[in-house]
Amino acid sequence: MIKIKTNFLIAALMFSAISCSNIVFAQNKPAVKSNLPFKMPEVQIPIFKADTLNIVDFGAVPNTEELCTKAINAAIIKCSESGGGVVVIPAGLWTTGPIKMKSNVNLHTKNGAFVSFTSDLNQYKLIESYFEGNKVLRCESPIMGVDLENIAITGEGIFDGNGSAWRPVKIGKMTAGQWQELIKSGGVLSKDGKIWYPSQGALIGNEEKDKLPKIATAENMEPYKQALRPVMISLVNCKKLLLDGVTFQNSPAWNVNPLLCEHLTLRNLTIRNPWYSQNGDGLDIESCRIGTVSNCRFDVGDDAICIKSGKDKEGRDRGKPTELFVITDCVVYHAHGGFTIGSEMSGGVKNIFAKNLTFNGTDCGLRFKSVRGRGGVVENIWMEDIRMNNIPTDAINFNLYYFEKAIKEDPQTGEVTVAKMPVSETTPAFRNMYFKNIYVNGAKQALKIMGIPEMPVENLQFTNMIIRSDLGIQMNYASKIDFQNIDLRLDKPGIAASFSNSQNVTVASFKASGENQMFWVGGVETKAISLQSNTKKIVFDKVKLTESVKSQVKIIQ
């Protein structure tokens, strides 16, 4: 009898905790693979007291345009100062200015809660903040927190950043009718008439920077603040962070941007932006350590899942890599890149494992980008079980000439010739990356690598890939590249795989269909190429070698 009563009491307490504060839900441990290729610390999950505060009790009024800023922030402050707990946003339409998170607070949204951030720019002060890896003067973010610990945003609600009040729009991103409607709504056009800005101040801040104050302050930049668009969720130097279940959409610039944070758990999120949104990234994890991203959905205007670590000298001096992350079970719809590293990666990126990602209609699938001057090392990256459908450009792309003038490529082979530069701390490096079980149903190109001659993309392994695409594999300035069990299905006749100015390349168990030429190998710096096909006997009419590389290519019959 005593045992029954004890069990009943425990069950009652568990039910009470779930119904009052969602505390059990917040403490669930993330499913991190135990057989990771690197040693992964256990991700610490925030824990909250059962105390619950409702924003209505602090004066918030739903379903009106009355700002709830003071009520929401007062509830958060009270909760934090009382030792922490849960601040609840009930169902309803809520209009607010910036929300400022505090330690030990779980901001929990109920199903039906729609939080709209006001378009009144007077509510967003100019502050010292960050954007694209550098410290800058920027408007306050709709949701922000600095130097916090044990925080969460959870539930089933929607946070809308009202990004159309901030963002410029390019004419090529809209139909003629949409463009005319946008012009009628107000704003101003650039001199060439191809970019719409929401105000004259936004135009000057973006296109006529010579008119801006020489030394920017919050006071003298006020007329141009619409050009200083904030990221929507800015969490800086925070520890034990949980984002779970909510929708973040329509951000002024990047959407969710944890910077210099540790122990992150991001799961069950929906992150949305209009497809035409300028700088409309989904998730930018920047100079962070130890975390998981799981079961999230992205449909955005720029890159979706982005790994960054600062830009140029400021990023190198900070020296904080993004490291020790596991990213699983996510779906990306529209985005420029499904999973991206760079281009701001000057502090380095290492020990990242991604598995079970699906990209449907994403412009580019796996995207790795940088440029001379960035510096930084990207290494020890594992990608497994990646599925792509209807990719308009490259399924996998390495571009070490991002933002530079387009370099001239041979229209048939994709070969480029680039002058070698001295290696220095500003030279970016991409190495030790492993791709396994990659399946692509339609892309313009299967794989394109554009490395730099002084620091070739190095030690890449591609295993078990089935790719249907218009163009095949093109590789420039790469070293120690291994292809195993590749099935390439070309929808247009051409070269299945071309290798230029690359060394120590091994191709084994390679199958292609639809091609009119299996391999092309060229480039004066090319050395040690081994080619093998498992379905067609390789003969020299299927392999074209430039004169300079004939002694460097081994064909295995």
Coordinates of N, CA and C in Angstrom, one line a residue, residues 205-332:
G205 N 22.6 54.9 -46.3 CA 23.4 54.0 -45.4 C 24.0 52.8 -46.2
N206 N 23.3 52.4 -47.3 CA 23.8 51.3 -48.1 C 24.6 51.7 -49.3
E207 N 24.2 52.8 -50.0 CA 24.8 53.1 -51.3 C 25.6 54.4 -51.3
E208 N 25.4 55.3 -50.4 CA 26.1 56.6 -50.4 C 26.8 56.8 -49.1
K209 N 27.7 55.9 -48.8 CA 28.3 55.9 -47.5 C 29.3 57.0 -47.3
D210 N 29.6 57.7 -48.4 CA 30.5 58.9 -48.2 C 29.7 60.0 -47.6
K211 N 28.4 60.0 -47.5 CA 27.6 61.0 -46.9 C 27.4 60.7 -45.4
L212 N 27.8 59.6 -44.9 CA 27.7 59.2 -43.5 C 28.7 59.9 -42.7
P213 N 28.4 60.1 -41.4 CA 29.4 60.7 -40.5 C 30.7 59.9 -40.5
K214 N 31.8 60.6 -40.4 CA 33.1 59.9 -40.4 C 33.3 59.1 -39.2
I215 N 32.9 59.6 -38.0 CA 32.9 58.8 -36.8 C 31.5 58.5 -36.4
A216 N 31.1 57.3 -36.5 CA 29.7 57.0 -36.3 C 29.4 56.9 -34.8
T217 N 28.3 57.5 -34.4 CA 27.8 57.4 -33.0 C 26.3 57.1 -33.1
A218 N 25.7 56.7 -32.0 CA 24.3 56.4 -31.9 C 23.5 57.7 -32.3
E219 N 24.0 58.9 -31.9 CA 23.2 60.1 -32.2 C 23.3 60.5 -33.7
N220 N 24.5 60.5 -34.3 CA 24.6 61.0 -35.6 C 24.2 60.0 -36.7
M221 N 24.0 58.7 -36.3 CA 23.6 57.7 -37.2 C 22.1 57.4 -37.2
E222 N 21.4 58.1 -36.3 CA 20.0 57.9 -36.1 C 19.2 58.1 -37.5
P223 N 19.5 59.1 -38.3 CA 18.7 59.2 -39.6 C 18.9 58.0 -40.5
Y224 N 20.0 57.3 -40.3 CA 20.3 56.2 -41.2 C 20.1 54.8 -40.6
K225 N 19.4 54.7 -39.5 CA 19.4 53.5 -38.7 C 18.7 52.4 -39.5
Q226 N 17.8 52.7 -40.5 CA 17.1 51.7 -41.2 C 18.1 50.9 -42.1
A227 N 19.3 51.4 -42.3 CA 20.3 50.6 -43.0 C 21.0 49.7 -42.1
L228 N 20.9 49.9 -40.8 CA 21.7 49.1 -39.8 C 20.8 48.0 -39.2
R229 N 20.3 47.2 -40.1 CA 19.4 46.1 -39.8 C 20.0 45.1 -38.8
P230 N 19.2 44.8 -37.8 CA 19.7 43.8 -36.8 C 19.4 42.4 -37.2
V231 N 20.2 41.4 -36.6 CA 19.7 40.0 -36.7 C 18.5 39.9 -35.8
M232 N 17.7 38.9 -36.0 CA 16.4 38.9 -35.2 C 16.7 38.3 -33.8
I233 N 17.4 37.2 -33.7 CA 17.7 36.6 -32.4 C 19.2 36.7 -32.2
S234 N 19.6 37.7 -31.3 CA 21.0 37.9 -31.1 C 21.3 37.5 -29.6
L235 N 22.1 36.4 -29.5 CA 22.5 35.9 -28.2 C 24.0 35.8 -28.2
V236 N 24.6 36.6 -27.3 CA 26.1 36.8 -27.3 C 26.6 36.3 -26.0
N237 N 27.6 35.4 -26.1 CA 28.4 35.0 -24.9 C 27.4 34.4 -23.8
C238 N 26.5 33.5 -24.3 CA 25.6 32.9 -23.4 C 25.9 31.4 -23.2
K239 N 25.6 30.8 -22.1 CA 25.9 29.4 -21.8 C 24.6 28.7 -21.4
K240 N 24.4 27.5 -21.9 CA 23.3 26.6 -21.7 C 22.0 27.3 -22.3
L241 N 21.9 27.2 -23.6 CA 20.8 27.8 -24.3 C 20.0 26.8 -25.0
L242 N 18.7 26.9 -24.9 CA 17.7 26.0 -25.5 C 16.7 26.8 -26.4
L243 N 16.6 26.5 -27.6 CA 15.5 27.0 -28.5 C 14.8 25.8 -29.0
D244 N 13.5 25.7 -28.7 CA 12.7 24.4 -28.9 C 11.3 24.7 -29.3
G245 N 10.9 24.3 -30.5 CA 9.5 24.2 -30.9 C 9.0 25.4 -31.6
V246 N 9.5 26.6 -31.4 CA 8.9 27.8 -31.9 C 9.2 28.0 -33.4
T247 N 8.6 29.0 -33.9 CA 8.8 29.5 -35.3 C 9.4 30.9 -35.2
F248 N 10.5 31.1 -35.9 CA 11.1 32.4 -36.1 C 11.0 32.8 -37.5
Q249 N 10.4 33.9 -37.8 CA 10.2 34.3 -39.3 C 10.4 35.8 -39.5
N250 N 10.6 36.1 -40.8 CA 10.6 37.4 -41.3 C 11.5 38.4 -40.6
S251 N 12.8 38.0 -40.6 CA 13.8 38.7 -39.8 C 14.3 39.9 -40.6
P252 N 14.7 41.0 -39.9 CA 15.3 42.2 -40.6 C 16.6 41.8 -41.4
A253 N 17.5 41.0 -40.8 CA 18.7 40.5 -41.5 C 18.8 39.0 -41.2
W254 N 19.9 38.5 -40.7 CA 19.9 37.1 -40.3 C 18.8 36.8 -39.3
N255 N 18.4 35.6 -39.2 CA 17.3 35.2 -38.4 C 17.8 34.8 -37.0
V256 N 18.4 33.7 -36.8 CA 18.9 33.2 -35.5 C 20.4 33.2 -35.5
N257 N 21.0 34.0 -34.5 CA 22.5 34.2 -34.6 C 23.1 34.1 -33.2
P258 N 23.4 32.8 -32.7 CA 24.1 32.7 -31.4 C 25.6 33.0 -31.7
L259 N 26.2 33.8 -30.9 CA 27.6 34.2 -31.1 C 28.4 34.0 -29.8
L260 N 29.5 33.3 -29.9 CA 30.4 33.1 -28.7 C 29.6 32.4 -27.6
C261 N 28.7 31.5 -27.9 CA 27.9 30.8 -26.9 C 28.5 29.4 -26.7
E262 N 28.1 28.8 -25.6 CA 28.5 27.4 -25.3 C 27.2 26.6 -24.8
H263 N 27.2 25.3 -25.2 CA 26.2 24.4 -24.8 C 24.8 24.9 -25.4
L264 N 24.6 24.7 -26.7 CA 23.4 25.1 -27.4 C 22.6 23.8 -27.8
T265 N 21.3 23.9 -27.5 CA 20.4 22.9 -28.0 C 19.3 23.6 -28.8
L266 N 19.3 23.3 -30.1 CA 18.3 23.9 -31.0 C 17.6 22.8 -31.7
R267 N 16.3 22.7 -31.4 CA 15.5 21.5 -31.9 C 14.1 21.9 -32.2
N268 N 13.5 21.2 -33.2 CA 12.1 21.3 -33.5 C 11.7 22.8 -33.9
L269 N 12.7 23.5 -34.5 CA 12.4 24.9 -34.9 C 11.9 25.0 -36.3
T270 N 11.1 26.0 -36.6 CA 10.8 26.4 -38.0 C 11.3 27.7 -38.2
I271 N 12.2 27.9 -39.2 CA 12.9 29.2 -39.4 C 12.6 29.6 -40.8
R272 N 11.9 30.7 -41.0 CA 11.3 31.1 -42.3 C 11.7 32.6 -42.6
N273 N 11.9 32.8 -43.9 CA 12.1 34.2 -44.4 C 11.5 34.2 -45.8
P274 N 11.1 35.3 -46.3 CA 10.7 35.3 -47.8 C 11.9 35.0 -48.6
W275 N 11.7 34.3 -49.7 CA 12.8 33.9 -50.6 C 13.6 35.0 -51.1
Y276 N 13.0 36.2 -51.2 CA 13.7 37.4 -51.7 C 14.4 38.2 -50.6
S277 N 14.4 37.8 -49.4 CA 14.9 38.6 -48.3 C 16.4 38.8 -48.3
Q278 N 16.8 40.0 -48.4 CA 18.2 40.4 -48.4 C 18.9 40.0 -47.1
N279 N 20.0 39.2 -47.1 CA 20.7 38.8 -45.9 C 19.8 37.9 -45.0
G280 N 18.8 37.2 -45.7 CA 17.8 36.5 -44.9 C 18.2 35.1 -44.5
D281 N 19.5 35.0 -43.9 CA 19.9 33.7 -43.5 C 18.9 33.1 -42.5
G282 N 19.1 31.7 -42.3 CA 18.2 31.1 -41.3 C 18.9 31.0 -40.0
L283 N 19.9 30.1 -39.8 CA 20.6 29.9 -38.6 C 22.1 30.2 -38.8
D284 N 22.7 31.1 -38.1 CA 24.1 31.4 -38.2 C 24.8 31.1 -36.9
I285 N 25.4 30.0 -36.7 CA 26.1 29.6 -35.5 C 27.6 30.1 -35.6
E286 N 27.9 31.1 -34.8 CA 29.2 31.9 -35.0 C 30.0 31.8 -33.7
S287 N 31.2 31.2 -33.9 CA 32.2 31.1 -32.8 C 31.6 30.5 -31.6
C288 N 30.9 29.4 -31.7 CA 30.2 28.8 -30.6 C 30.8 27.4 -30.4
R289 N 30.6 26.9 -29.2 CA 31.2 25.5 -28.8 C 30.1 24.6 -28.2
I290 N 30.1 23.4 -28.6 CA 29.3 22.3 -28.0 C 27.8 22.6 -28.2
G291 N 27.3 21.8 -29.2 CA 25.8 22.0 -29.3 C 25.2 21.0 -30.3
T292 N 23.9 21.0 -30.4 CA 23.2 20.1 -31.3 C 22.1 21.0 -32.0
V293 N 21.9 20.6 -33.3 CA 20.8 21.2 -34.0 C 20.0 20.0 -34.6
S294 N 18.7 19.8 -34.2 CA 18.0 18.6 -34.7 C 16.6 18.9 -35.0
N295 N 16.1 18.2 -36.0 CA 14.7 18.2 -36.4 C 14.2 19.7 -36.6
C296 N 14.9 20.4 -37.4 CA 14.5 21.8 -37.7 C 14.1 21.9 -39.2
R297 N 13.3 22.9 -39.5 CA 12.8 23.2 -40.9 C 13.2 24.6 -41.3
F298 N 13.7 24.7 -42.5 CA 14.2 26.0 -43.0 C 13.6 26.3 -44.3
D299 N 13.2 27.6 -44.5 CA 12.7 28.1 -45.8 C 13.1 29.5 -45.8
V300 N 14.2 29.9 -46.4 CA 14.7 31.3 -46.2 C 15.2 31.9 -47.4
G301 N 15.7 33.2 -47.3 CA 16.2 33.9 -48.5 C 17.6 33.9 -48.7
D302 N 18.4 33.3 -47.8 CA 19.9 33.2 -48.0 C 20.3 31.8 -47.5
D303 N 21.5 31.7 -47.0 CA 21.9 30.4 -46.5 C 21.1 29.9 -45.3
A304 N 20.9 28.6 -45.2 CA 20.0 28.1 -44.2 C 20.7 27.7 -42.9
I305 N 21.5 26.6 -42.9 CA 22.3 26.2 -41.7 C 23.7 26.7 -42.0
C306 N 24.1 27.7 -41.3 CA 25.4 28.4 -41.6 C 26.3 28.3 -40.4
I307 N 27.6 27.9 -40.6 CA 28.6 27.8 -39.6 C 29.6 28.9 -39.9
K308 N 29.9 29.8 -38.9 CA 30.8 30.9 -39.1 C 31.6 31.1 -37.9
S309 N 32.7 32.0 -38.0 CA 33.5 32.2 -36.8 C 34.2 33.6 -37.0
G310 N 33.6 34.6 -37.5 CA 34.2 35.9 -37.6 C 34.8 36.2 -38.9
K311 N 35.1 37.4 -39.1 CA 35.5 37.9 -40.5 C 36.9 38.6 -40.4
D312 N 37.8 38.1 -41.3 CA 39.1 38.7 -41.5 C 39.9 38.9 -40.2
K313 N 40.5 40.1 -40.0 CA 41.5 40.3 -38.9 C 40.7 40.2 -37.6
E314 N 39.5 40.7 -37.5 CA 38.8 40.7 -36.2 C 38.5 39.3 -35.8
G315 N 38.1 38.5 -36.8 CA 37.8 37.1 -36.5 C 39.1 36.3 -36.1
R316 N 40.2 36.6 -36.8 CA 41.4 35.9 -36.5 C 41.9 36.3 -35.1
D317 N 41.8 37.6 -34.8 CA 42.3 38.0 -33.5 C 41.4 37.4 -32.4
R318 N 40.1 37.3 -32.6 CA 39.3 36.7 -31.6 C 39.6 35.3 -31.4
G319 N 39.9 34.6 -32.5 CA 40.4 33.2 -32.4 C 39.5 32.2 -31.8
K320 N 38.2 32.4 -32.0 CA 37.2 31.5 -31.4 C 36.5 30.6 -32.5
P321 N 37.0 29.4 -32.7 CA 36.3 28.6 -33.8 C 34.9 28.1 -33.4
T322 N 34.1 27.8 -34.3 CA 32.9 27.1 -34.1 C 33.3 25.6 -34.1
E323 N 33.0 24.9 -33.0 CA 33.5 23.5 -32.9 C 32.5 22.6 -32.1
L324 N 32.6 21.3 -32.3 CA 31.9 20.4 -31.5 C 30.4 20.5 -31.6
F325 N 29.9 20.4 -32.9 CA 28.4 20.4 -33.1 C 28.0 19.2 -33.9
V326 N 26.8 18.7 -33.5 CA 26.1 17.6 -34.2 C 24.8 18.2 -34.8
I327 N 24.6 18.0 -36.1 CA 23.5 18.6 -36.8 C 22.8 17.4 -37.5
T328 N 21.5 17.1 -37.1 CA 20.8 16.0 -37.6 C 19.4 16.3 -37.9
D329 N 18.8 15.5 -38.9 CA 17.4 15.4 -39.1 C 16.7 16.7 -39.4
C330 N 17.4 17.5 -40.3 CA 16.8 18.8 -40.7 C 16.4 18.8 -42.2
V331 N 15.5 19.6 -42.5 CA 15.0 19.8 -43.9 C 15.1 21.3 -44.3
V332 N 15.7 21.5 -45.5 CA 15.8 22.8 -46.0 C 15.0 22.9 -47.3

